[in-house]
Short mmCIF file of C-alpha atoms and ligand atoms in Angstrom, two decimals:
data_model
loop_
_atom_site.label_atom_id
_atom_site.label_comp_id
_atom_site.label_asym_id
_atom_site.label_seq_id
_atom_site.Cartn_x
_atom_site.Cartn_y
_atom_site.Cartn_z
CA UNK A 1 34.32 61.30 -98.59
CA UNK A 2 36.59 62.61 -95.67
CA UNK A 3 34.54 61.03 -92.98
CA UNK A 4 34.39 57.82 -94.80
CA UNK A 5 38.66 57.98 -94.72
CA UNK A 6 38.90 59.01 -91.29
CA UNK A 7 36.22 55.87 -90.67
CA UNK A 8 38.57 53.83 -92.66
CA UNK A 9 41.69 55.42 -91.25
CA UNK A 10 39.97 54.57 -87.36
CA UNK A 11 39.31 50.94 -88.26
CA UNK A 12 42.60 50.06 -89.45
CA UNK A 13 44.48 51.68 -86.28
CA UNK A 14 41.81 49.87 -84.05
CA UNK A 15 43.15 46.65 -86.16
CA UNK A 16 46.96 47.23 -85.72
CA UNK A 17 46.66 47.81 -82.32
CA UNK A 18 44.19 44.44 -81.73
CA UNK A 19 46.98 42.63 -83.67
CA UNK A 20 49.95 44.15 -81.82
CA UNK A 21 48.53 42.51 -78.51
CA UNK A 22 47.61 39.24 -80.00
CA UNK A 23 47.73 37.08 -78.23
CA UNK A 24 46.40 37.74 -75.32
CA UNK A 25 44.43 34.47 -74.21
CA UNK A 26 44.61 30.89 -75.48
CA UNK A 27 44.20 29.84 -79.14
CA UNK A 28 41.53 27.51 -80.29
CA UNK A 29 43.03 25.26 -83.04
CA UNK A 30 40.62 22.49 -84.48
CA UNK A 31 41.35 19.07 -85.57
CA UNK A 32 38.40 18.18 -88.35
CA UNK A 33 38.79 14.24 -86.66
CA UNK A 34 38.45 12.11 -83.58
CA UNK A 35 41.35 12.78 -80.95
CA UNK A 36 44.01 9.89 -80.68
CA UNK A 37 44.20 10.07 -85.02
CA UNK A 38 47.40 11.51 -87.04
CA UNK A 39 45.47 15.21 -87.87
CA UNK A 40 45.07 14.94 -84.13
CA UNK A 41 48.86 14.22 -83.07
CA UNK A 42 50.36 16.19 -85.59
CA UNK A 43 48.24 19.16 -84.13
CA UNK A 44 48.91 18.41 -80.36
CA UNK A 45 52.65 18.96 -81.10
CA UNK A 46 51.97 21.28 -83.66
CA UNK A 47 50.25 23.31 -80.90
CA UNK A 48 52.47 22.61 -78.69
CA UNK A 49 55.59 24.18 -80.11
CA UNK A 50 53.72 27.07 -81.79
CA UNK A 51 52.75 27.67 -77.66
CA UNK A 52 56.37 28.83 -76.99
CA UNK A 53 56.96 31.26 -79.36
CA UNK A 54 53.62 32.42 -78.88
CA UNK A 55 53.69 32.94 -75.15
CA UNK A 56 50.08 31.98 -75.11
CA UNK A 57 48.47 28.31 -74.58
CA UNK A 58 46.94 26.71 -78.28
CA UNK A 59 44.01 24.36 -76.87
CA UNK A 60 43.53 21.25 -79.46
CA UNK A 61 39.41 21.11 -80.01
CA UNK A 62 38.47 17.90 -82.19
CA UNK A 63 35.32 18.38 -83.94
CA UNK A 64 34.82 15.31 -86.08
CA UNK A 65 32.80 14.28 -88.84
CA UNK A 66 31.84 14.30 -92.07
CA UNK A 67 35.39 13.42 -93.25
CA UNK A 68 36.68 16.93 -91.67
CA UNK A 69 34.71 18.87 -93.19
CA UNK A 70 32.38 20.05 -90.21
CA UNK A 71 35.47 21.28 -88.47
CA UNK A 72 36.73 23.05 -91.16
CA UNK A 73 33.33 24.94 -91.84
CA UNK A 74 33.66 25.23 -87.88
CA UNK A 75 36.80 27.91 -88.87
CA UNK A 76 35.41 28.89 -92.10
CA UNK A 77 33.04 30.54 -89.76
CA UNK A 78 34.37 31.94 -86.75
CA UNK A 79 35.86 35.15 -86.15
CA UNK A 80 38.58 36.32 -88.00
CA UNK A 81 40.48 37.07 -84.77
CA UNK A 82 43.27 34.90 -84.71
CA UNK A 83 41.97 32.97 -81.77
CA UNK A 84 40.59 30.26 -83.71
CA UNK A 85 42.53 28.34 -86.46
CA UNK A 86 42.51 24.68 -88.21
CA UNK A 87 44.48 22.03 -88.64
CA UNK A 88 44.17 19.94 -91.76
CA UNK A 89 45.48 17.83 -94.50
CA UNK A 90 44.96 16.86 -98.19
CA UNK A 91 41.62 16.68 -97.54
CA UNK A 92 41.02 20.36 -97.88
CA UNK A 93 41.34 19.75 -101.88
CA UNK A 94 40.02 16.61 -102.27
CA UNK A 95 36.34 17.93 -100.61
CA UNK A 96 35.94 20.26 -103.32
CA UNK A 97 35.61 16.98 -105.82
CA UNK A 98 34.36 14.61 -103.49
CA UNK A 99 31.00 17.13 -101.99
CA UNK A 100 28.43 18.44 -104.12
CA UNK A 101 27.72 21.02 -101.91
CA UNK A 102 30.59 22.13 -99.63
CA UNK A 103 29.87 25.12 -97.53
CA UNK A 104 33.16 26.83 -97.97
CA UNK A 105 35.33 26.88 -100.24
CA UNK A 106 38.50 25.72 -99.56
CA UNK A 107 41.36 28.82 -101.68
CA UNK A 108 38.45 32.07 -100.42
CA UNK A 109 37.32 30.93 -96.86
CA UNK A 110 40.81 30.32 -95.07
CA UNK A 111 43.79 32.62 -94.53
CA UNK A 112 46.67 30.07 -95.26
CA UNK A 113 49.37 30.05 -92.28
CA UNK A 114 51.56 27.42 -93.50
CA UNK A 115 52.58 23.88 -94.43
CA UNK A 116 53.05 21.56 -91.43
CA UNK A 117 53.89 18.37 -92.50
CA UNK A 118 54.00 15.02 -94.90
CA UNK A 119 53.69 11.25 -94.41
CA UNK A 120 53.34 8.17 -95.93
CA UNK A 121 50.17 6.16 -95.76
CA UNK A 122 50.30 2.64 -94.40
CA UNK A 123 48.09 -0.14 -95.52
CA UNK A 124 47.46 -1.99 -92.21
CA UNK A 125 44.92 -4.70 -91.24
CA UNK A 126 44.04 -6.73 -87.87
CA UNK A 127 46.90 -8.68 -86.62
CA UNK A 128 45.09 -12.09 -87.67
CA UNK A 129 44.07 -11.38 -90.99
CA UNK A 130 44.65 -14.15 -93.15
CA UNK A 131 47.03 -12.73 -95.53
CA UNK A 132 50.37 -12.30 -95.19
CA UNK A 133 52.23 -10.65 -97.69
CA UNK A 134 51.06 -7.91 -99.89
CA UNK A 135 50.87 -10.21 -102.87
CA UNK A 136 48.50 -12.61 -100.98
CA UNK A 137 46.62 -9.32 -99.71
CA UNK A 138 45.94 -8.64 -103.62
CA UNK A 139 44.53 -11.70 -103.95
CA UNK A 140 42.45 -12.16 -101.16
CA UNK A 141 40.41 -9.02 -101.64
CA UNK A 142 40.06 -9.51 -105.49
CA UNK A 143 38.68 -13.25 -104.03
CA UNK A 144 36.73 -12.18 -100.75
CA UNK A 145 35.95 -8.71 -102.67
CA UNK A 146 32.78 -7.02 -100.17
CA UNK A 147 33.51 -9.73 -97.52
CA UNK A 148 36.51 -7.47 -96.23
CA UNK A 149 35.82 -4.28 -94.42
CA UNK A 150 37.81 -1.54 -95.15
CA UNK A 151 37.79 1.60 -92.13
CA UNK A 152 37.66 5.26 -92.90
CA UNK A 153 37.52 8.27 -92.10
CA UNK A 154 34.52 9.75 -93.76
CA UNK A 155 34.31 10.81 -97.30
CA UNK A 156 37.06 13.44 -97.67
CA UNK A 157 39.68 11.50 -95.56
CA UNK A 158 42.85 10.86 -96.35
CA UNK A 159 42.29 7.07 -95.47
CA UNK A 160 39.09 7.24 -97.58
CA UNK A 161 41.08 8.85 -100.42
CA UNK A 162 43.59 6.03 -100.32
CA UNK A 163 41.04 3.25 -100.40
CA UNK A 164 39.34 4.51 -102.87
CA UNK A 165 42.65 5.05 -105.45
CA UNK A 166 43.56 1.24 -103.80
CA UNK A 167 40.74 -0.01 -104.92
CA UNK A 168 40.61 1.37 -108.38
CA UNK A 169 44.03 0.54 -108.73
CA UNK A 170 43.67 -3.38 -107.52
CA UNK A 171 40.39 -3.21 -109.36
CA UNK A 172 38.38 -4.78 -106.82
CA UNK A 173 35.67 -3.53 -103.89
CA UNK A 174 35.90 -3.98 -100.34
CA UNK A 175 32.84 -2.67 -97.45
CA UNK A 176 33.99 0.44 -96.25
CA UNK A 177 33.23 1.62 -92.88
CA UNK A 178 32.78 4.70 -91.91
CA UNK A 179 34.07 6.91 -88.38
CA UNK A 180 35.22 9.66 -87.36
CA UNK A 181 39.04 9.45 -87.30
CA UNK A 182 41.54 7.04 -87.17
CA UNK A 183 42.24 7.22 -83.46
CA UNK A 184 38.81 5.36 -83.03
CA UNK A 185 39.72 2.87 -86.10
CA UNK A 186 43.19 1.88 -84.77
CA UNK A 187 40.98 1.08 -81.23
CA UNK A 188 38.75 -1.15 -83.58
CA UNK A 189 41.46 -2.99 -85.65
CA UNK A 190 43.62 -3.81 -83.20
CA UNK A 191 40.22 -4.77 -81.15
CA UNK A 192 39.78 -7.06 -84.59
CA UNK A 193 36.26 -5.55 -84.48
CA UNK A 194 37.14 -4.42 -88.67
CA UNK A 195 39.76 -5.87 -91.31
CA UNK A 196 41.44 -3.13 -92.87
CA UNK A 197 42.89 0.32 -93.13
CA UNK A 198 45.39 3.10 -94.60
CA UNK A 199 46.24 5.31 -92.27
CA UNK A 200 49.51 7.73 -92.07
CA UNK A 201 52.36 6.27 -90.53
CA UNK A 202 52.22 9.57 -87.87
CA UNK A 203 49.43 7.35 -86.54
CA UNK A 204 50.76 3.49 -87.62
CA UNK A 205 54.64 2.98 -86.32
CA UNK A 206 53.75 2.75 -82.53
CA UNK A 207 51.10 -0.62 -82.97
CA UNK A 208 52.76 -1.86 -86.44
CA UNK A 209 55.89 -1.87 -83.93
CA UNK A 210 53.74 -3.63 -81.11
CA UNK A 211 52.79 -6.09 -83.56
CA UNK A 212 49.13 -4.65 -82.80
CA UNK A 213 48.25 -4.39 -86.23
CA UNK A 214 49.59 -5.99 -89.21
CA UNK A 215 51.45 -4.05 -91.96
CA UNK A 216 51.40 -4.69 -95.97
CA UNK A 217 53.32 -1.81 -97.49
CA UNK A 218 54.16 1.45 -97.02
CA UNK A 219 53.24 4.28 -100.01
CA UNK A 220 55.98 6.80 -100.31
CA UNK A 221 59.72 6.39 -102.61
CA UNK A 222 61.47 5.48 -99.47
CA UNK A 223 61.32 2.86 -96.77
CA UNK A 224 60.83 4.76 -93.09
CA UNK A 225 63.62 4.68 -91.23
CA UNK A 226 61.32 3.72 -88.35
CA UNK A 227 59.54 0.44 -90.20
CA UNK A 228 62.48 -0.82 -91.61
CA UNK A 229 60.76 -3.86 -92.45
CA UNK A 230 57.78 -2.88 -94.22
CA UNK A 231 58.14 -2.86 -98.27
CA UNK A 232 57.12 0.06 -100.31
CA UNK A 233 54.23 -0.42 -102.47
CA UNK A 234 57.09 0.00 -105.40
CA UNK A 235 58.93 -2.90 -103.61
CA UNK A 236 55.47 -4.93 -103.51
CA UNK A 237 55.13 -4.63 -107.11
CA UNK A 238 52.26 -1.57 -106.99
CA UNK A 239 54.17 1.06 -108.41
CA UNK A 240 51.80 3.02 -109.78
CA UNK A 241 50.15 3.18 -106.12
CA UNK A 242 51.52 6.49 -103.82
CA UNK A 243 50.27 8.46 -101.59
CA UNK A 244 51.76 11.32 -99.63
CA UNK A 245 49.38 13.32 -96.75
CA UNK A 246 50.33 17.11 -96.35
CA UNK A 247 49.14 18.72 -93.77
CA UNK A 248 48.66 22.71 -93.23
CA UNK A 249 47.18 25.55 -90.78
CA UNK A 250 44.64 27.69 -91.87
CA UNK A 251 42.88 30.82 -90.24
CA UNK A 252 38.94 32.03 -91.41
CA UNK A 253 39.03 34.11 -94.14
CA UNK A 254 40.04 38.55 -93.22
CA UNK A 255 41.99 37.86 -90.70
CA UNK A 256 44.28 40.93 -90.09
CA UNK A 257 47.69 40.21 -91.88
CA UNK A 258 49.57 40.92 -89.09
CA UNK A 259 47.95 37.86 -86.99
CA UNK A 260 48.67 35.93 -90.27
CA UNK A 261 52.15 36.67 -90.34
CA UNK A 262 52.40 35.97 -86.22
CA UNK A 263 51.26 32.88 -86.62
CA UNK A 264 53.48 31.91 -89.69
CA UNK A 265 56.20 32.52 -88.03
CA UNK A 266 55.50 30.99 -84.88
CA UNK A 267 54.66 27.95 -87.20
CA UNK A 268 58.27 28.17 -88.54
CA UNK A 269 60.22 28.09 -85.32
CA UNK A 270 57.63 24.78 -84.32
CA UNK A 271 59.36 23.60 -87.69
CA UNK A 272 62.36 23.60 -85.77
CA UNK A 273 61.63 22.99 -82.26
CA UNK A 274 63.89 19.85 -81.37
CA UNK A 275 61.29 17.94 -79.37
CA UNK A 276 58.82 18.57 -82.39
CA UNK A 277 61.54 17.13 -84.82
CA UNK A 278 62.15 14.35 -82.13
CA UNK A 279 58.82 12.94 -81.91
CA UNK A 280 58.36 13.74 -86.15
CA UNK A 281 60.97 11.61 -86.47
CA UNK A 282 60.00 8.63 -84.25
CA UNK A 283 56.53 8.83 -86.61
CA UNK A 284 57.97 8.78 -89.71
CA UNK A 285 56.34 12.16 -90.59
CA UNK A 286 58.57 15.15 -91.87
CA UNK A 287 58.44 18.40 -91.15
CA UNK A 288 57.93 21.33 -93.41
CA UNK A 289 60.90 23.69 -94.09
CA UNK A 290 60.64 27.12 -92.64
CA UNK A 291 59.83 28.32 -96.65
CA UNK A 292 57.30 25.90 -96.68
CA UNK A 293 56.02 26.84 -93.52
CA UNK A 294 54.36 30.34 -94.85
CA UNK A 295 51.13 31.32 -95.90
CA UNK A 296 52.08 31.74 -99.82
CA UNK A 297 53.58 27.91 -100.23
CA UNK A 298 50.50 26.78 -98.34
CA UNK A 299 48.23 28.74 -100.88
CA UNK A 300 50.53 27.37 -103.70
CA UNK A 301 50.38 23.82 -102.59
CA UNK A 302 46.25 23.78 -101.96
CA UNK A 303 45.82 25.29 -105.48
CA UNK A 304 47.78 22.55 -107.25
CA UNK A 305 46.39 19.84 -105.15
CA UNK A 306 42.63 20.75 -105.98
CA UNK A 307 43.87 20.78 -109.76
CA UNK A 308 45.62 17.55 -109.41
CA UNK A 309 42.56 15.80 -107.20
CA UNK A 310 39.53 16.62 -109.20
CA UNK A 311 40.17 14.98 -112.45
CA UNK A 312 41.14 11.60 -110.70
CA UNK A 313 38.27 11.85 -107.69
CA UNK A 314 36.27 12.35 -110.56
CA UNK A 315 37.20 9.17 -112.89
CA UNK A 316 36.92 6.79 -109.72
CA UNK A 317 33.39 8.59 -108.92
CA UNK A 318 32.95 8.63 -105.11
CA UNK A 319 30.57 11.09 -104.23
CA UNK A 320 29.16 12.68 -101.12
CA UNK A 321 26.08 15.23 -101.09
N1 LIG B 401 43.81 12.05 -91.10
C1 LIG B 401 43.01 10.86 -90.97
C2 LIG B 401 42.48 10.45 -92.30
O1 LIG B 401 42.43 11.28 -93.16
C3 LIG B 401 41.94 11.01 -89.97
C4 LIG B 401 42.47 11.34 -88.62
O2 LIG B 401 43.41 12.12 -88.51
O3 LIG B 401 41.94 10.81 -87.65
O4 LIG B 401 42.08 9.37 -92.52
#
């Protein structure tokens, strides 16, 4: 009994002091999607910012596929050292209704560090597609129905998620398309090599600006400050059709609470780091608050979201294995 408290005793000093050093080389944070997508930006200045407070370098490591679900198994398993942590959005509670056999699960294999972010989703399509308004958009997919090819990212994706509620909404089917992020499908639309997407504004103002891709409606209350001239889907007479993309940072499950709390906090200062807010702003993305920042609003927010997700993935009965 005494040796298995001194044992105890040992390995929690041995912890503090491995956590009061931390950290001592660069951070591996993983984006679950292709690099050049919104997950994939908002991490890059996520990391960025986090960096300073941190005093160590946060490298960005994009391992796609699967709809983000191999990277965040990727974290799920690693060590629970702090040195590797994940970036990710809705999708970590929309996976639990959309995979029949997910190899984590999301509220027991993560440490929550904090919410990062929220956007709108965009519906875009290549700059010569026919229609032109979102009214004749309506009506050219309920005509054309699997002629038009809709681009996602994998089963689990937020773009997926919002095709799939747009098309049970619209009540009509288009091709979807499958890849591994949005930065590759924006390279493809505006290459005209597919017809349509949703995709988060983080990743939409620059080529709906450029006039490199062609913009119906935008899904949040608001108009974005930054696309002045694209309608809501309330304005376009869809009302019943929003969509807002959270994003958070997780660590694998056990890692020491004092790493936890580290990181929170450097999360919360990123909040506020003015050329993070800058280049938020410029993408119409917004960031969390410094209470929203923190592991237990994180936990909070996943929770509802799997309770809110499953009962809806489940009615429009998209399925992966
Ligand atoms: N977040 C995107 C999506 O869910 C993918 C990406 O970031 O590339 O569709």
């Amino acid at each position: 009994m005494k040796l298995t408290l001194t044992i105890a005793a040992l390995a929690l000093s041995v912890t503090r002091a491995f956590a009061a050093d931390y950290p001592d080389r660069s951070i591996f944070m993983v984006v679950p999607y292709a690099a050049g997508g919104p997950t994939d930006t908002i991490a890059r200045l996520t990391a960025d910012a986090m960096s300073k407070s941190l005093g160590q370098q946060i490298v960005v490591e994009n391992a796609a596929g699967a709809g983000g679900t191999i990277g965040a198994r990727r974290v799920a398993d690693a060590d629970p050292d702090g040195y590797t942590i994940l970036v990710h959005h809705i999708g970590m509670a929309t996976a639990p209704a959309l995979y029949r056999q997910l190899p984590y699960r999301p509220l027991e294999a993560f440490e929550p560090i904090g919410l990062v972010s929220d956007a709108a989703m965009t519906i875009i399509a290549r700059s010569d597609f026919e229609p032109e308004t979102f009214e004749d958009l309506l009506a050219f997919i309920r005509q054309k129905g699997a002629s038009v090819s809709y681009a996602h990212a994998g089963i689990g994706a937020a773009s997926h998620l919002c095709g799939t509620l747009f098309m049970s909404t619209i009540g009509a089917k288009m091709t979807t398309v499958p890849y591994k992020g949005n930065g590759p499908i924006m390279t493809d639309l505006i290459g005209k090599q597919v017809d349509m997407t949703c995709d988060q504004a983080t990743n939409t103002v620059g080529p709906i600006t450029q006039d490199q891709v062609k913009a119906y409606a935008i899904t949040s209350e608001q108009r974005a400050k930054t696309l002045p001239h694209v309608r809501t889907t309330t304005e376009a007479g869809l009302s019943t059709f929003k969509l807002g993309v959270w994003h958070g940072v997780y660590a694998p499950k056990d890692t020491p609470k004092e790493i936890v709390e580290k990181l929170s906090s450097a999360l919360q200062s990123a909040m506020e780091d003015a050329t993070l807010k800058q280049r938020f702003a410029q993408i119409a993305t917004i960031p969390a608050t410094r209470e929203q920042a923190t592991p237990g609003a994180l936990h909070t927010k996943l929770d509802s979201e799997i309770r809110r997700w499953d009962p809806i993935i489940k009615a429009a009965g998209e399925f992966a294995d």
